[in-house]
JSON list of C-alpha atoms in Angstrom, two decimals:
[
{"chain": "A", "resi": 1, "resn": "UNK", "atom": "CA", "xyz": [15.62, 2.69, 37.11]},
{"chain": "A", "resi": 2, "resn": "UNK", "atom": "CA", "xyz": [16.26, 4.64, 33.75]},
{"chain": "A", "resi": 3, "resn": "UNK", "atom": "CA", "xyz": [19.68, 2.14, 33.87]},
{"chain": "A", "resi": 4, "resn": "UNK", "atom": "CA", "xyz": [18.07, -1.20, 34.48]},
{"chain": "A", "resi": 5, "resn": "UNK", "atom": "CA", "xyz": [16.13, 0.36, 31.15]},
{"chain": "A", "resi": 6, "resn": "UNK", "atom": "CA", "xyz": [18.89, 1.42, 29.03]},
{"chain": "A", "resi": 7, "resn": "UNK", "atom": "CA", "xyz": [21.37, -1.50, 29.99]},
{"chain": "A", "resi": 8, "resn": "UNK", "atom": "CA", "xyz": [18.03, -4.24, 29.22]},
{"chain": "A", "resi": 9, "resn": "UNK", "atom": "CA", "xyz": [17.68, -2.45, 25.64]},
{"chain": "A", "resi": 10, "resn": "UNK", "atom": "CA", "xyz": [21.35, -2.52, 25.30]},
{"chain": "A", "resi": 11, "resn": "UNK", "atom": "CA", "xyz": [21.36, -6.15, 26.20]},
{"chain": "A", "resi": 12, "resn": "UNK", "atom": "CA", "xyz": [18.18, -6.96, 23.42]},
{"chain": "A", "resi": 13, "resn": "UNK", "atom": "CA", "xyz": [20.15, -4.82, 20.59]},
{"chain": "A", "resi": 14, "resn": "UNK", "atom": "CA", "xyz": [23.35, -7.27, 21.39]},
{"chain": "A", "resi": 15, "resn": "UNK", "atom": "CA", "xyz": [21.14, -10.19, 21.27]},
{"chain": "A", "resi": 16, "resn": "UNK", "atom": "CA", "xyz": [19.98, -9.36, 17.80]},
{"chain": "A", "resi": 17, "resn": "UNK", "atom": "CA", "xyz": [23.32, -8.35, 15.97]},
{"chain": "A", "resi": 18, "resn": "UNK", "atom": "CA", "xyz": [23.95, -11.67, 17.65]},
{"chain": "A", "resi": 19, "resn": "UNK", "atom": "CA", "xyz": [21.07, -13.62, 15.79]},
{"chain": "A", "resi": 20, "resn": "UNK", "atom": "CA", "xyz": [21.25, -11.33, 12.54]},
{"chain": "A", "resi": 21, "resn": "UNK", "atom": "CA", "xyz": [24.61, -12.47, 11.80]},
{"chain": "A", "resi": 22, "resn": "UNK", "atom": "CA", "xyz": [23.70, -16.41, 12.40]},
{"chain": "A", "resi": 23, "resn": "UNK", "atom": "CA", "xyz": [22.05, -18.50, 9.31]},
{"chain": "A", "resi": 24, "resn": "UNK", "atom": "CA", "xyz": [18.74, -18.98, 10.60]},
{"chain": "A", "resi": 25, "resn": "UNK", "atom": "CA", "xyz": [15.97, -21.45, 9.46]},
{"chain": "A", "resi": 26, "resn": "UNK", "atom": "CA", "xyz": [13.15, -19.16, 11.29]},
{"chain": "A", "resi": 27, "resn": "UNK", "atom": "CA", "xyz": [12.07, -16.05, 11.98]},
{"chain": "A", "resi": 28, "resn": "UNK", "atom": "CA", "xyz": [9.95, -14.60, 14.26]},
{"chain": "A", "resi": 29, "resn": "UNK", "atom": "CA", "xyz": [8.70, -10.97, 13.60]},
{"chain": "A", "resi": 30, "resn": "UNK", "atom": "CA", "xyz": [6.02, -8.92, 15.54]},
{"chain": "A", "resi": 31, "resn": "UNK", "atom": "CA", "xyz": [5.48, -5.74, 14.19]},
{"chain": "A", "resi": 32, "resn": "UNK", "atom": "CA", "xyz": [3.08, -2.89, 15.94]},
{"chain": "A", "resi": 33, "resn": "UNK", "atom": "CA", "xyz": [2.12, -0.23, 13.25]},
{"chain": "A", "resi": 34, "resn": "UNK", "atom": "CA", "xyz": [0.43, 2.67, 14.11]},
{"chain": "A", "resi": 35, "resn": "UNK", "atom": "CA", "xyz": [0.88, 6.46, 13.52]},
{"chain": "A", "resi": 36, "resn": "UNK", "atom": "CA", "xyz": [0.79, 7.43, 16.86]},
{"chain": "A", "resi": 37, "resn": "UNK", "atom": "CA", "xyz": [4.01, 6.27, 17.53]},
{"chain": "A", "resi": 38, "resn": "UNK", "atom": "CA", "xyz": [4.80, 9.47, 15.44]},
{"chain": "A", "resi": 39, "resn": "UNK", "atom": "CA", "xyz": [3.42, 11.41, 17.88]},
{"chain": "A", "resi": 40, "resn": "UNK", "atom": "CA", "xyz": [1.02, 13.37, 15.57]},
{"chain": "A", "resi": 41, "resn": "UNK", "atom": "CA", "xyz": [-2.12, 14.09, 16.59]},
{"chain": "A", "resi": 42, "resn": "UNK", "atom": "CA", "xyz": [-3.83, 12.65, 12.96]},
{"chain": "A", "resi": 43, "resn": "UNK", "atom": "CA", "xyz": [-5.38, 9.05, 13.08]},
{"chain": "A", "resi": 44, "resn": "UNK", "atom": "CA", "xyz": [-7.09, 8.56, 9.08]},
{"chain": "A", "resi": 45, "resn": "UNK", "atom": "CA", "xyz": [-7.53, 6.15, 7.09]},
{"chain": "A", "resi": 46, "resn": "UNK", "atom": "CA", "xyz": [-5.66, 3.03, 7.61]},
{"chain": "A", "resi": 47, "resn": "UNK", "atom": "CA", "xyz": [-4.93, 3.64, 11.52]},
{"chain": "A", "resi": 48, "resn": "UNK", "atom": "CA", "xyz": [-3.39, 0.68, 13.22]},
{"chain": "A", "resi": 49, "resn": "UNK", "atom": "CA", "xyz": [-2.30, -2.97, 13.00]},
{"chain": "A", "resi": 50, "resn": "UNK", "atom": "CA", "xyz": [-0.51, -5.65, 14.44]},
{"chain": "A", "resi": 51, "resn": "UNK", "atom": "CA", "xyz": [1.06, -8.08, 12.52]},
{"chain": "A", "resi": 52, "resn": "UNK", "atom": "CA", "xyz": [3.33, -11.43, 14.11]},
{"chain": "A", "resi": 53, "resn": "UNK", "atom": "CA", "xyz": [5.14, -13.31, 11.52]},
{"chain": "A", "resi": 54, "resn": "UNK", "atom": "CA", "xyz": [6.98, -16.92, 11.12]},
{"chain": "A", "resi": 55, "resn": "UNK", "atom": "CA", "xyz": [9.12, -17.03, 8.00]},
{"chain": "A", "resi": 56, "resn": "UNK", "atom": "CA", "xyz": [10.64, -20.69, 7.43]},
{"chain": "A", "resi": 57, "resn": "UNK", "atom": "CA", "xyz": [13.10, -21.61, 5.39]},
{"chain": "A", "resi": 58, "resn": "UNK", "atom": "CA", "xyz": [11.99, -24.74, 3.22]},
{"chain": "A", "resi": 59, "resn": "UNK", "atom": "CA", "xyz": [14.13, -27.82, 4.52]},
{"chain": "A", "resi": 60, "resn": "UNK", "atom": "CA", "xyz": [14.60, -28.83, 0.97]},
{"chain": "A", "resi": 61, "resn": "UNK", "atom": "CA", "xyz": [13.57, -27.91, -2.92]},
{"chain": "A", "resi": 62, "resn": "UNK", "atom": "CA", "xyz": [10.09, -28.28, -3.96]},
{"chain": "A", "resi": 63, "resn": "UNK", "atom": "CA", "xyz": [9.00, -29.62, -7.50]},
{"chain": "A", "resi": 64, "resn": "UNK", "atom": "CA", "xyz": [7.26, -26.20, -7.86]},
{"chain": "A", "resi": 65, "resn": "UNK", "atom": "CA", "xyz": [10.81, -24.78, -7.38]},
{"chain": "A", "resi": 66, "resn": "UNK", "atom": "CA", "xyz": [12.66, -26.95, -9.10]},
{"chain": "A", "resi": 67, "resn": "UNK", "atom": "CA", "xyz": [10.66, -26.28, -12.32]},
{"chain": "A", "resi": 68, "resn": "UNK", "atom": "CA", "xyz": [10.62, -22.78, -12.00]},
{"chain": "A", "resi": 69, "resn": "UNK", "atom": "CA", "xyz": [14.31, -22.19, -11.25]},
{"chain": "A", "resi": 70, "resn": "UNK", "atom": "CA", "xyz": [15.80, -25.07, -12.93]},
{"chain": "A", "resi": 71, "resn": "UNK", "atom": "CA", "xyz": [19.04, -23.32, -14.38]},
{"chain": "A", "resi": 72, "resn": "UNK", "atom": "CA", "xyz": [19.75, -21.34, -10.81]},
{"chain": "A", "resi": 73, "resn": "UNK", "atom": "CA", "xyz": [20.63, -23.98, -7.89]},
{"chain": "A", "resi": 74, "resn": "UNK", "atom": "CA", "xyz": [21.02, -20.96, -6.07]},
{"chain": "A", "resi": 75, "resn": "UNK", "atom": "CA", "xyz": [17.35, -21.00, -5.65]},
{"chain": "A", "resi": 76, "resn": "UNK", "atom": "CA", "xyz": [15.86, -21.19, -2.30]},
{"chain": "A", "resi": 77, "resn": "UNK", "atom": "CA", "xyz": [12.05, -21.24, -0.98]},
{"chain": "A", "resi": 78, "resn": "UNK", "atom": "CA", "xyz": [10.12, -19.80, 2.18]},
{"chain": "A", "resi": 79, "resn": "UNK", "atom": "CA", "xyz": [7.16, -19.79, 4.01]},
{"chain": "A", "resi": 80, "resn": "UNK", "atom": "CA", "xyz": [5.60, -17.34, 6.05]},
{"chain": "A", "resi": 81, "resn": "UNK", "atom": "CA", "xyz": [2.22, -17.46, 8.53]},
{"chain": "A", "resi": 82, "resn": "UNK", "atom": "CA", "xyz": [1.19, -14.36, 9.54]},
{"chain": "A", "resi": 83, "resn": "UNK", "atom": "CA", "xyz": [-1.78, -13.34, 12.07]},
{"chain": "A", "resi": 84, "resn": "UNK", "atom": "CA", "xyz": [-3.12, -9.72, 11.36]},
{"chain": "A", "resi": 85, "resn": "UNK", "atom": "CA", "xyz": [-5.23, -7.83, 13.13]},
{"chain": "A", "resi": 86, "resn": "UNK", "atom": "CA", "xyz": [-5.97, -4.30, 11.51]},
{"chain": "A", "resi": 87, "resn": "UNK", "atom": "CA", "xyz": [-8.33, -1.28, 11.44]},
{"chain": "A", "resi": 88, "resn": "UNK", "atom": "CA", "xyz": [-9.13, 1.57, 9.11]},
{"chain": "A", "resi": 89, "resn": "UNK", "atom": "CA", "xyz": [-11.10, 4.97, 9.74]},
{"chain": "A", "resi": 90, "resn": "UNK", "atom": "CA", "xyz": [-12.85, 7.46, 7.65]},
{"chain": "A", "resi": 91, "resn": "UNK", "atom": "CA", "xyz": [-10.60, 10.95, 7.55]},
{"chain": "A", "resi": 92, "resn": "UNK", "atom": "CA", "xyz": [-11.76, 12.32, 9.88]},
{"chain": "A", "resi": 93, "resn": "UNK", "atom": "CA", "xyz": [-13.22, 10.06, 13.07]},
{"chain": "A", "resi": 94, "resn": "UNK", "atom": "CA", "xyz": [-14.37, 13.40, 14.67]},
{"chain": "A", "resi": 95, "resn": "UNK", "atom": "CA", "xyz": [-17.32, 12.88, 12.16]},
{"chain": "A", "resi": 96, "resn": "UNK", "atom": "CA", "xyz": [-20.52, 11.06, 13.67]},
{"chain": "A", "resi": 97, "resn": "UNK", "atom": "CA", "xyz": [-22.85, 11.38, 10.53]},
{"chain": "A", "resi": 98, "resn": "UNK", "atom": "CA", "xyz": [-22.63, 8.15, 8.65]},
{"chain": "A", "resi": 99, "resn": "UNK", "atom": "CA", "xyz": [-23.01, 10.88, 5.22]},
{"chain": "A", "resi": 100, "resn": "UNK", "atom": "CA", "xyz": [-20.05, 12.23, 6.08]},
{"chain": "A", "resi": 101, "resn": "UNK", "atom": "CA", "xyz": [-17.53, 9.49, 5.69]},
{"chain": "A", "resi": 102, "resn": "UNK", "atom": "CA", "xyz": [-15.57, 8.74, 2.69]},
{"chain": "A", "resi": 103, "resn": "UNK", "atom": "CA", "xyz": [-14.95, 5.45, 4.07]},
{"chain": "A", "resi": 104, "resn": "UNK", "atom": "CA", "xyz": [-16.71, 3.61, 6.53]},
{"chain": "A", "resi": 105, "resn": "UNK", "atom": "CA", "xyz": [-14.89, 2.32, 9.75]},
{"chain": "A", "resi": 106, "resn": "UNK", "atom": "CA", "xyz": [-13.71, -1.49, 9.17]},
{"chain": "A", "resi": 107, "resn": "UNK", "atom": "CA", "xyz": [-11.67, -4.28, 11.51]},
{"chain": "A", "resi": 108, "resn": "UNK", "atom": "CA", "xyz": [-10.07, -6.58, 9.88]},
{"chain": "A", "resi": 109, "resn": "UNK", "atom": "CA", "xyz": [-8.56, -9.88, 11.10]},
{"chain": "A", "resi": 110, "resn": "UNK", "atom": "CA", "xyz": [-6.83, -12.68, 9.23]},
{"chain": "A", "resi": 111, "resn": "UNK", "atom": "CA", "xyz": [-4.43, -15.62, 8.81]},
{"chain": "A", "resi": 112, "resn": "UNK", "atom": "CA", "xyz": [-2.21, -15.28, 6.11]},
{"chain": "A", "resi": 113, "resn": "UNK", "atom": "CA", "xyz": [0.23, -18.02, 4.34]},
{"chain": "A", "resi": 114, "resn": "UNK", "atom": "CA", "xyz": [2.98, -17.17, 1.76]},
{"chain": "A", "resi": 115, "resn": "UNK", "atom": "CA", "xyz": [5.26, -19.58, -0.29]},
{"chain": "A", "resi": 116, "resn": "UNK", "atom": "CA", "xyz": [7.84, -17.46, -1.71]},
{"chain": "A", "resi": 117, "resn": "UNK", "atom": "CA", "xyz": [10.94, -18.50, -4.59]},
{"chain": "A", "resi": 118, "resn": "UNK", "atom": "CA", "xyz": [13.84, -17.00, -4.72]},
{"chain": "A", "resi": 119, "resn": "UNK", "atom": "CA", "xyz": [16.78, -16.58, -7.64]},
{"chain": "A", "resi": 120, "resn": "UNK", "atom": "CA", "xyz": [19.18, -15.21, -8.65]},
{"chain": "A", "resi": 121, "resn": "UNK", "atom": "CA", "xyz": [17.47, -12.84, -11.34]},
{"chain": "A", "resi": 122, "resn": "UNK", "atom": "CA", "xyz": [13.80, -13.68, -10.59]},
{"chain": "A", "resi": 123, "resn": "UNK", "atom": "CA", "xyz": [11.33, -13.65, -7.03]},
{"chain": "A", "resi": 124, "resn": "UNK", "atom": "CA", "xyz": [7.65, -15.01, -7.18]},
{"chain": "A", "resi": 125, "resn": "UNK", "atom": "CA", "xyz": [5.52, -15.13, -4.69]},
{"chain": "A", "resi": 126, "resn": "UNK", "atom": "CA", "xyz": [1.83, -16.84, -3.88]},
{"chain": "A", "resi": 127, "resn": "UNK", "atom": "CA", "xyz": [-0.26, -16.35, -1.00]},
{"chain": "A", "resi": 128, "resn": "UNK", "atom": "CA", "xyz": [-3.84, -16.45, 0.46]},
{"chain": "A", "resi": 129, "resn": "UNK", "atom": "CA", "xyz": [-5.67, -14.93, 3.45]},
{"chain": "A", "resi": 130, "resn": "UNK", "atom": "CA", "xyz": [-8.20, -15.89, 4.95]},
{"chain": "A", "resi": 131, "resn": "UNK", "atom": "CA", "xyz": [-9.77, -13.31, 7.10]},
{"chain": "A", "resi": 132, "resn": "UNK", "atom": "CA", "xyz": [-13.37, -11.65, 8.92]},
{"chain": "A", "resi": 133, "resn": "UNK", "atom": "CA", "xyz": [-13.83, -7.58, 8.85]},
{"chain": "A", "resi": 134, "resn": "UNK", "atom": "CA", "xyz": [-16.66, -6.02, 10.70]},
{"chain": "A", "resi": 135, "resn": "UNK", "atom": "CA", "xyz": [-17.16, -5.85, 14.96]},
{"chain": "A", "resi": 136, "resn": "UNK", "atom": "CA", "xyz": [-16.45, -9.60, 15.21]},
{"chain": "A", "resi": 137, "resn": "UNK", "atom": "CA", "xyz": [-12.61, -8.15, 15.50]},
{"chain": "A", "resi": 138, "resn": "UNK", "atom": "CA", "xyz": [-12.75, -6.14, 18.31]},
{"chain": "A", "resi": 139, "resn": "UNK", "atom": "CA", "xyz": [-11.75, -3.43, 16.56]},
{"chain": "A", "resi": 140, "resn": "UNK", "atom": "CA", "xyz": [-13.65, -0.72, 18.47]},
{"chain": "A", "resi": 141, "resn": "UNK", "atom": "CA", "xyz": [-12.70, -1.62, 21.95]},
{"chain": "A", "resi": 142, "resn": "UNK", "atom": "CA", "xyz": [-8.88, -1.68, 21.59]},
{"chain": "A", "resi": 143, "resn": "UNK", "atom": "CA", "xyz": [-8.79, 1.61, 19.32]},
{"chain": "A", "resi": 144, "resn": "UNK", "atom": "CA", "xyz": [-10.72, 3.15, 22.58]},
{"chain": "A", "resi": 145, "resn": "UNK", "atom": "CA", "xyz": [-7.92, 1.81, 24.54]},
{"chain": "A", "resi": 146, "resn": "UNK", "atom": "CA", "xyz": [-5.48, 3.02, 22.61]},
{"chain": "A", "resi": 147, "resn": "UNK", "atom": "CA", "xyz": [-6.73, 6.83, 22.63]},
{"chain": "A", "resi": 148, "resn": "UNK", "atom": "CA", "xyz": [-7.27, 6.39, 26.25]},
{"chain": "A", "resi": 149, "resn": "UNK", "atom": "CA", "xyz": [-4.07, 5.27, 27.18]},
{"chain": "A", "resi": 150, "resn": "UNK", "atom": "CA", "xyz": [-2.97, 8.20, 24.57]},
{"chain": "A", "resi": 151, "resn": "UNK", "atom": "CA", "xyz": [-5.25, 10.73, 25.09]},
{"chain": "A", "resi": 152, "resn": "UNK", "atom": "CA", "xyz": [-6.54, 10.85, 21.79]},
{"chain": "A", "resi": 153, "resn": "UNK", "atom": "CA", "xyz": [-10.03, 11.47, 21.38]},
{"chain": "A", "resi": 154, "resn": "UNK", "atom": "CA", "xyz": [-11.95, 8.20, 20.78]},
{"chain": "A", "resi": 155, "resn": "UNK", "atom": "CA", "xyz": [-13.19, 8.19, 17.09]},
{"chain": "A", "resi": 156, "resn": "UNK", "atom": "CA", "xyz": [-17.43, 8.36, 17.24]},
{"chain": "A", "resi": 157, "resn": "UNK", "atom": "CA", "xyz": [-18.56, 6.99, 14.02]},
{"chain": "A", "resi": 158, "resn": "UNK", "atom": "CA", "xyz": [-17.59, 2.72, 15.25]},
{"chain": "A", "resi": 159, "resn": "UNK", "atom": "CA", "xyz": [-21.44, 1.78, 15.35]},
{"chain": "A", "resi": 160, "resn": "UNK", "atom": "CA", "xyz": [-21.47, 2.58, 11.11]},
{"chain": "A", "resi": 161, "resn": "UNK", "atom": "CA", "xyz": [-18.86, -0.25, 10.72]},
{"chain": "A", "resi": 162, "resn": "UNK", "atom": "CA", "xyz": [-18.93, -2.54, 8.08]},
{"chain": "A", "resi": 163, "resn": "UNK", "atom": "CA", "xyz": [-20.61, -5.55, 8.57]},
{"chain": "A", "resi": 164, "resn": "UNK", "atom": "CA", "xyz": [-19.71, -8.49, 9.89]},
{"chain": "A", "resi": 165, "resn": "UNK", "atom": "CA", "xyz": [-18.43, -10.50, 6.64]},
{"chain": "A", "resi": 166, "resn": "UNK", "atom": "CA", "xyz": [-15.84, -13.18, 5.62]},
{"chain": "A", "resi": 167, "resn": "UNK", "atom": "CA", "xyz": [-12.60, -12.23, 3.72]},
{"chain": "A", "resi": 168, "resn": "UNK", "atom": "CA", "xyz": [-10.98, -14.34, 1.07]},
{"chain": "A", "resi": 169, "resn": "UNK", "atom": "CA", "xyz": [-7.71, -13.24, -0.84]},
{"chain": "A", "resi": 170, "resn": "UNK", "atom": "CA", "xyz": [-5.21, -14.03, -3.48]},
{"chain": "A", "resi": 171, "resn": "UNK", "atom": "CA", "xyz": [-2.12, -13.29, -4.67]},
{"chain": "A", "resi": 172, "resn": "UNK", "atom": "CA", "xyz": [0.56, -13.22, -6.87]},
{"chain": "A", "resi": 173, "resn": "UNK", "atom": "CA", "xyz": [3.33, -11.28, -7.28]},
{"chain": "A", "resi": 174, "resn": "UNK", "atom": "CA", "xyz": [6.35, -11.40, -10.03]},
{"chain": "A", "resi": 175, "resn": "UNK", "atom": "CA", "xyz": [9.93, -10.25, -10.48]},
{"chain": "A", "resi": 176, "resn": "UNK", "atom": "CA", "xyz": [12.28, -10.44, -12.89]},
{"chain": "A", "resi": 177, "resn": "UNK", "atom": "CA", "xyz": [15.55, -8.77, -13.51]},
{"chain": "A", "resi": 178, "resn": "UNK", "atom": "CA", "xyz": [15.70, -6.86, -16.81]},
{"chain": "A", "resi": 179, "resn": "UNK", "atom": "CA", "xyz": [19.20, -5.82, -17.02]},
{"chain": "A", "resi": 180, "resn": "UNK", "atom": "CA", "xyz": [22.13, -6.34, -14.34]},
{"chain": "A", "resi": 181, "resn": "UNK", "atom": "CA", "xyz": [25.11, -3.68, -14.68]},
{"chain": "A", "resi": 182, "resn": "UNK", "atom": "CA", "xyz": [27.87, -3.16, -12.71]},
{"chain": "A", "resi": 183, "resn": "UNK", "atom": "CA", "xyz": [26.21, 0.01, -11.23]},
{"chain": "A", "resi": 184, "resn": "UNK", "atom": "CA", "xyz": [22.63, -0.64, -11.51]},
{"chain": "A", "resi": 185, "resn": "UNK", "atom": "CA", "xyz": [19.63, -3.06, -12.68]},
{"chain": "A", "resi": 186, "resn": "UNK", "atom": "CA", "xyz": [16.70, -2.81, -14.01]},
{"chain": "A", "resi": 187, "resn": "UNK", "atom": "CA", "xyz": [13.26, -4.96, -13.01]},
{"chain": "A", "resi": 188, "resn": "UNK", "atom": "CA", "xyz": [10.29, -5.72, -14.60]},
{"chain": "A", "resi": 189, "resn": "UNK", "atom": "CA", "xyz": [7.45, -6.15, -11.73]},
{"chain": "A", "resi": 190, "resn": "UNK", "atom": "CA", "xyz": [3.67, -7.42, -11.84]}
]
C-alpha cells in the first residue's frame, strides 16, 4: 500500500512539474488552510479556510490596461475568480460564556472576482467579493466533523455566532517600483 501511495505522489509531482514548465492560459488552485496541519492543538482566531481559485490570462489587452500601461508593451492582465469558505473563533474555543469571547464565532462564505494588470514597474489589482456570514455558511457542522476526525475538542460557542448577514467588499491595490538597482529595488505599495 505504501509503495502505491509513493508512486502516486511521485507521478503527481512529475505531472505538476511538467504543468509548471508550460506557459498556461488558465490555472486552477485548491487551497486548504488549517492550523491543524501544523500538528498544533491551538485553534484560535482565523481557524480554517478552503479556497478554490481560477486564474485566467486575458486573451487581448483591454482598454483599461492600454490606458494604465501606455508605454509598457509587456504588460499583461489576469482575471481571478475565487470561492472561499472560512471560519473564525475566539482566542479560546473552550469558552462557553459569550461574555468571555474576545471575538464572536463566525463563518464566512464568498465569491470573489479580481482584475489584475501587471507592467514592468507597477501592478494594479481591483477586486470585489459578495458573500454571507452566519449560520447559513454551515461552518459549525464542518468544524465539528473536522475536530472529530482529528480528535480535537469541539468548540463550544457556535450557538453564539454572528447572525446571518450578507457581505460585500471591494478593494484596490497598487504597487509601484520607485528604484531599481542591480542588487535591490524599492517599491511603494498601497
